């Protein structure tokens, strides 16, 4: 029941070849792992750079939005003042027209009493020739 073929586990030549294969495979695996770590390190560096660029872009956009908001608030404030002034002047004009109408009745003479333009009576109907917005507001 003996075997004529040599036992390969006990053969020193086979063990040396197996050890050499294991050693080469271990070196190859280490090199592959090293390349993988380097690739991941580079990807991480690229992502960190992209985050920095995006944060800078975001900061610039935020500054632009803040500036536009500041200008909008400033313009809105100026528009409020102008609307109040227009309203006050319209009231003065109505009052003066009322005085002229009384003077006309008392004197019996026809006076040229100007009519108040629709744009002053209805300021929301004012046409904006300089710039039309999507909302139709000035």
mmCIF file of C-alpha atoms in Angstrom:
data_model
loop_
_atom_site.group_PDB
_atom_site.id
_atom_site.type_symbol
_atom_site.label_atom_id
_atom_site.label_comp_id
_atom_site.label_asym_id
_atom_site.label_seq_id
_atom_site.Cartn_x
_atom_site.Cartn_y
_atom_site.Cartn_z
ATOM 1 C CA UNK A 1 0.000 0.000 0.000
ATOM 2 C CA UNK A 2 2.922 2.228 -0.322
ATOM 3 C CA UNK A 3 3.142 4.964 -2.841
ATOM 4 C CA UNK A 4 5.896 5.197 -5.402
ATOM 5 C CA UNK A 5 5.502 8.948 -5.925
ATOM 6 C CA UNK A 6 7.413 11.190 -3.553
ATOM 7 C CA UNK A 7 5.350 13.060 -0.980
ATOM 8 C CA UNK A 8 5.310 16.645 -2.299
ATOM 9 C CA UNK A 9 4.764 18.149 1.174
ATOM 10 C CA UNK A 10 8.061 16.716 2.334
ATOM 11 C CA UNK A 11 9.957 17.548 -0.838
ATOM 12 C CA UNK A 12 12.317 20.482 -0.067
ATOM 13 C CA UNK A 13 12.189 21.667 -3.686
ATOM 14 C CA UNK A 14 8.399 21.953 -3.547
ATOM 15 C CA UNK A 15 8.540 23.779 -0.202
ATOM 16 C CA UNK A 16 11.092 26.256 -1.599
ATOM 17 C CA UNK A 17 8.911 26.957 -4.671
ATOM 18 C CA UNK A 18 5.828 27.358 -2.460
ATOM 19 C CA UNK A 19 7.688 29.684 -0.080
ATOM 20 C CA UNK A 20 8.947 31.737 -3.028
ATOM 21 C CA UNK A 21 5.386 32.032 -4.432
ATOM 22 C CA UNK A 22 4.063 33.087 -1.011
ATOM 23 C CA UNK A 23 6.832 35.670 -0.671
ATOM 24 C CA UNK A 24 6.178 37.098 -4.170
ATOM 25 C CA UNK A 25 2.426 37.180 -3.533
ATOM 26 C CA UNK A 26 2.983 38.946 -0.180
ATOM 27 C CA UNK A 27 5.262 41.530 -1.837
ATOM 28 C CA UNK A 28 2.726 42.031 -4.642
ATOM 29 C CA UNK A 29 -0.110 42.441 -2.133
ATOM 30 C CA UNK A 30 1.892 44.967 -0.119
ATOM 31 C CA UNK A 31 2.697 46.950 -3.274
ATOM 32 C CA UNK A 32 -0.942 46.847 -4.353
ATOM 33 C CA UNK A 33 -2.072 48.014 -0.910
ATOM 34 C CA UNK A 34 0.526 50.817 -1.010
ATOM 35 C CA UNK A 35 -0.741 51.972 -4.432
ATOM 36 C CA UNK A 36 -4.316 51.796 -3.176
ATOM 37 C CA UNK A 37 -3.431 53.924 -0.125
ATOM 38 C CA UNK A 38 -1.653 56.456 -2.334
ATOM 39 C CA UNK A 39 -4.643 56.609 -4.688
ATOM 40 C CA UNK A 40 -7.009 57.167 -1.770
ATOM 41 C CA UNK A 41 -4.660 59.816 -0.334
ATOM 42 C CA UNK A 42 -4.649 61.643 -3.677
ATOM 43 C CA UNK A 43 -8.448 61.411 -3.941
ATOM 44 C CA UNK A 44 -8.764 62.798 -0.409
ATOM 45 C CA UNK A 45 -6.394 65.660 -1.270
ATOM 46 C CA UNK A 46 -8.386 66.414 -4.431
ATOM 47 C CA UNK A 47 -11.631 66.444 -2.462
ATOM 48 C CA UNK A 48 -10.144 68.724 0.198
ATOM 49 C CA UNK A 49 -9.012 71.123 -2.547
ATOM 50 C CA UNK A 50 -12.455 71.023 -4.132
ATOM 51 C CA UNK A 51 -14.076 71.768 -0.756
ATOM 52 C CA UNK A 52 -11.770 74.772 -0.355
ATOM 53 C CA UNK A 53 -12.634 76.081 -3.828
ATOM 54 C CA UNK A 54 -16.353 75.567 -3.236
ATOM 55 C CA UNK A 55 -16.207 77.293 0.154
ATOM 56 C CA UNK A 56 -14.444 80.269 -1.453
ATOM 57 C CA UNK A 57 -17.021 80.379 -4.253
ATOM 58 C CA UNK A 58 -19.811 80.148 -1.691
ATOM 59 C CA UNK A 59 -18.315 83.013 0.323
ATOM 60 C CA UNK A 60 -18.094 85.188 -2.816
ATOM 61 C CA UNK A 61 -21.687 84.403 -3.771
ATOM 62 C CA UNK A 62 -22.830 85.127 -0.219
ATOM 63 C CA UNK A 63 -21.069 88.508 -0.381
ATOM 64 C CA UNK A 64 -22.759 89.260 -3.703
ATOM 65 C CA UNK A 65 -26.172 88.298 -2.331
ATOM 66 C CA UNK A 66 -25.584 90.432 0.767
ATOM 67 C CA UNK A 67 -24.562 93.399 -1.389
ATOM 68 C CA UNK A 68 -27.573 92.959 -3.673
ATOM 69 C CA UNK A 69 -29.845 92.700 -0.626
ATOM 70 C CA UNK A 70 -28.308 95.835 0.864
ATOM 71 C CA UNK A 71 -28.831 97.723 -2.405
ATOM 72 C CA UNK A 72 -32.384 96.424 -2.662
ATOM 73 C CA UNK A 73 -33.205 97.583 0.871
ATOM 74 C CA UNK A 74 -31.603 100.955 0.133
ATOM 75 C CA UNK A 75 -33.617 101.360 -3.082
ATOM 76 C CA UNK A 76 -36.800 100.230 -1.373
ATOM 77 C CA UNK A 77 -36.219 102.847 1.312
ATOM 78 C CA UNK A 78 -35.655 105.550 -1.308
ATOM 79 C CA UNK A 79 -38.784 104.417 -3.141
ATOM 80 C CA UNK A 80 -40.783 104.657 0.091
ATOM 81 C CA UNK A 81 -39.567 108.238 0.546
ATOM 82 C CA UNK A 82 -40.428 109.089 -3.058
ATOM 83 C CA UNK A 83 -43.877 107.511 -2.731
ATOM 84 C CA UNK A 84 -44.523 109.519 0.449
ATOM 85 C CA UNK A 85 -43.350 112.708 -1.276
ATOM 86 C CA UNK A 86 -45.545 111.985 -4.321
ATOM 87 C CA UNK A 87 -48.514 111.371 -2.060
ATOM 88 C CA UNK A 88 -47.863 114.589 -0.157
ATOM 89 C CA UNK A 89 -47.474 116.603 -3.359
ATOM 90 C CA UNK A 90 -50.649 115.065 -4.778
ATOM 91 C CA UNK A 91 -52.534 116.112 -1.654
ATOM 92 C CA UNK A 92 -51.094 119.635 -1.943
ATOM 93 C CA UNK A 93 -52.173 119.775 -5.583
ATOM 94 C CA UNK A 94 -55.683 118.633 -4.674
ATOM 95 C CA UNK A 95 -55.800 121.262 -1.950
ATOM 96 C CA UNK A 96 -54.619 124.002 -4.332
ATOM 97 C CA UNK A 97 -57.129 122.882 -6.943
ATOM 98 C CA UNK A 98 -59.821 123.063 -4.269
ATOM 99 C CA UNK A 99 -58.764 126.639 -3.443
ATOM 100 C CA UNK A 100 -58.798 127.518 -7.159
ATOM 101 C CA UNK A 101 -62.284 126.032 -7.542
ATOM 102 C CA UNK A 102 -63.534 128.159 -4.590
ATOM 103 C CA UNK A 103 -61.871 131.261 -6.072
ATOM 104 C CA UNK A 104 -63.496 130.476 -9.403
ATOM 105 C CA UNK A 105 -66.941 130.190 -7.766
ATOM 106 C CA UNK A 106 -66.485 133.359 -5.737
ATOM 107 C CA UNK A 107 -65.053 135.489 -8.554
ATOM 108 C CA UNK A 108 -67.290 134.110 -11.250
ATOM 109 C CA UNK A 109 -64.321 134.000 -13.573
ATOM 110 C CA UNK A 110 -63.185 130.810 -15.291
ATOM 111 C CA UNK A 111 -59.768 129.738 -14.089
ATOM 112 C CA UNK A 112 -57.463 127.234 -15.702
ATOM 113 C CA UNK A 113 -57.412 124.484 -13.072
ATOM 114 C CA UNK A 114 -54.988 121.705 -13.994
ATOM 115 C CA UNK A 115 -56.180 118.149 -13.662
ATOM 116 C CA UNK A 116 -54.249 115.754 -11.473
ATOM 117 C CA UNK A 117 -52.587 113.147 -13.713
ATOM 118 C CA UNK A 118 -53.674 109.531 -13.270
ATOM 119 C CA UNK A 119 -50.070 108.620 -12.467
ATOM 120 C CA UNK A 120 -50.303 110.748 -9.303
ATOM 121 C CA UNK A 121 -53.769 109.586 -8.354
ATOM 122 C CA UNK A 122 -52.885 105.931 -9.022
ATOM 123 C CA UNK A 123 -49.109 105.593 -8.545
ATOM 124 C CA UNK A 124 -49.243 101.828 -9.070
ATOM 125 C CA UNK A 125 -50.063 102.527 -12.727
ATOM 126 C CA UNK A 126 -46.815 104.418 -13.353
ATOM 127 C CA UNK A 127 -44.999 103.082 -16.405
ATOM 128 C CA UNK A 128 -41.304 102.264 -15.967
ATOM 129 C CA UNK A 129 -39.632 103.132 -19.300
ATOM 130 C CA UNK A 130 -36.087 102.523 -18.029
ATOM 131 C CA UNK A 131 -36.417 98.906 -17.024
ATOM 132 C CA UNK A 132 -39.259 96.416 -17.083
ATOM 133 C CA UNK A 133 -38.903 93.626 -14.546
ATOM 134 C CA UNK A 134 -40.485 90.212 -14.638
ATOM 135 C CA UNK A 135 -42.929 91.344 -11.981
ATOM 136 C CA UNK A 136 -44.018 94.505 -13.770
ATOM 137 C CA UNK A 137 -42.894 96.687 -10.849
ATOM 138 C CA UNK A 138 -40.548 99.634 -11.197
#
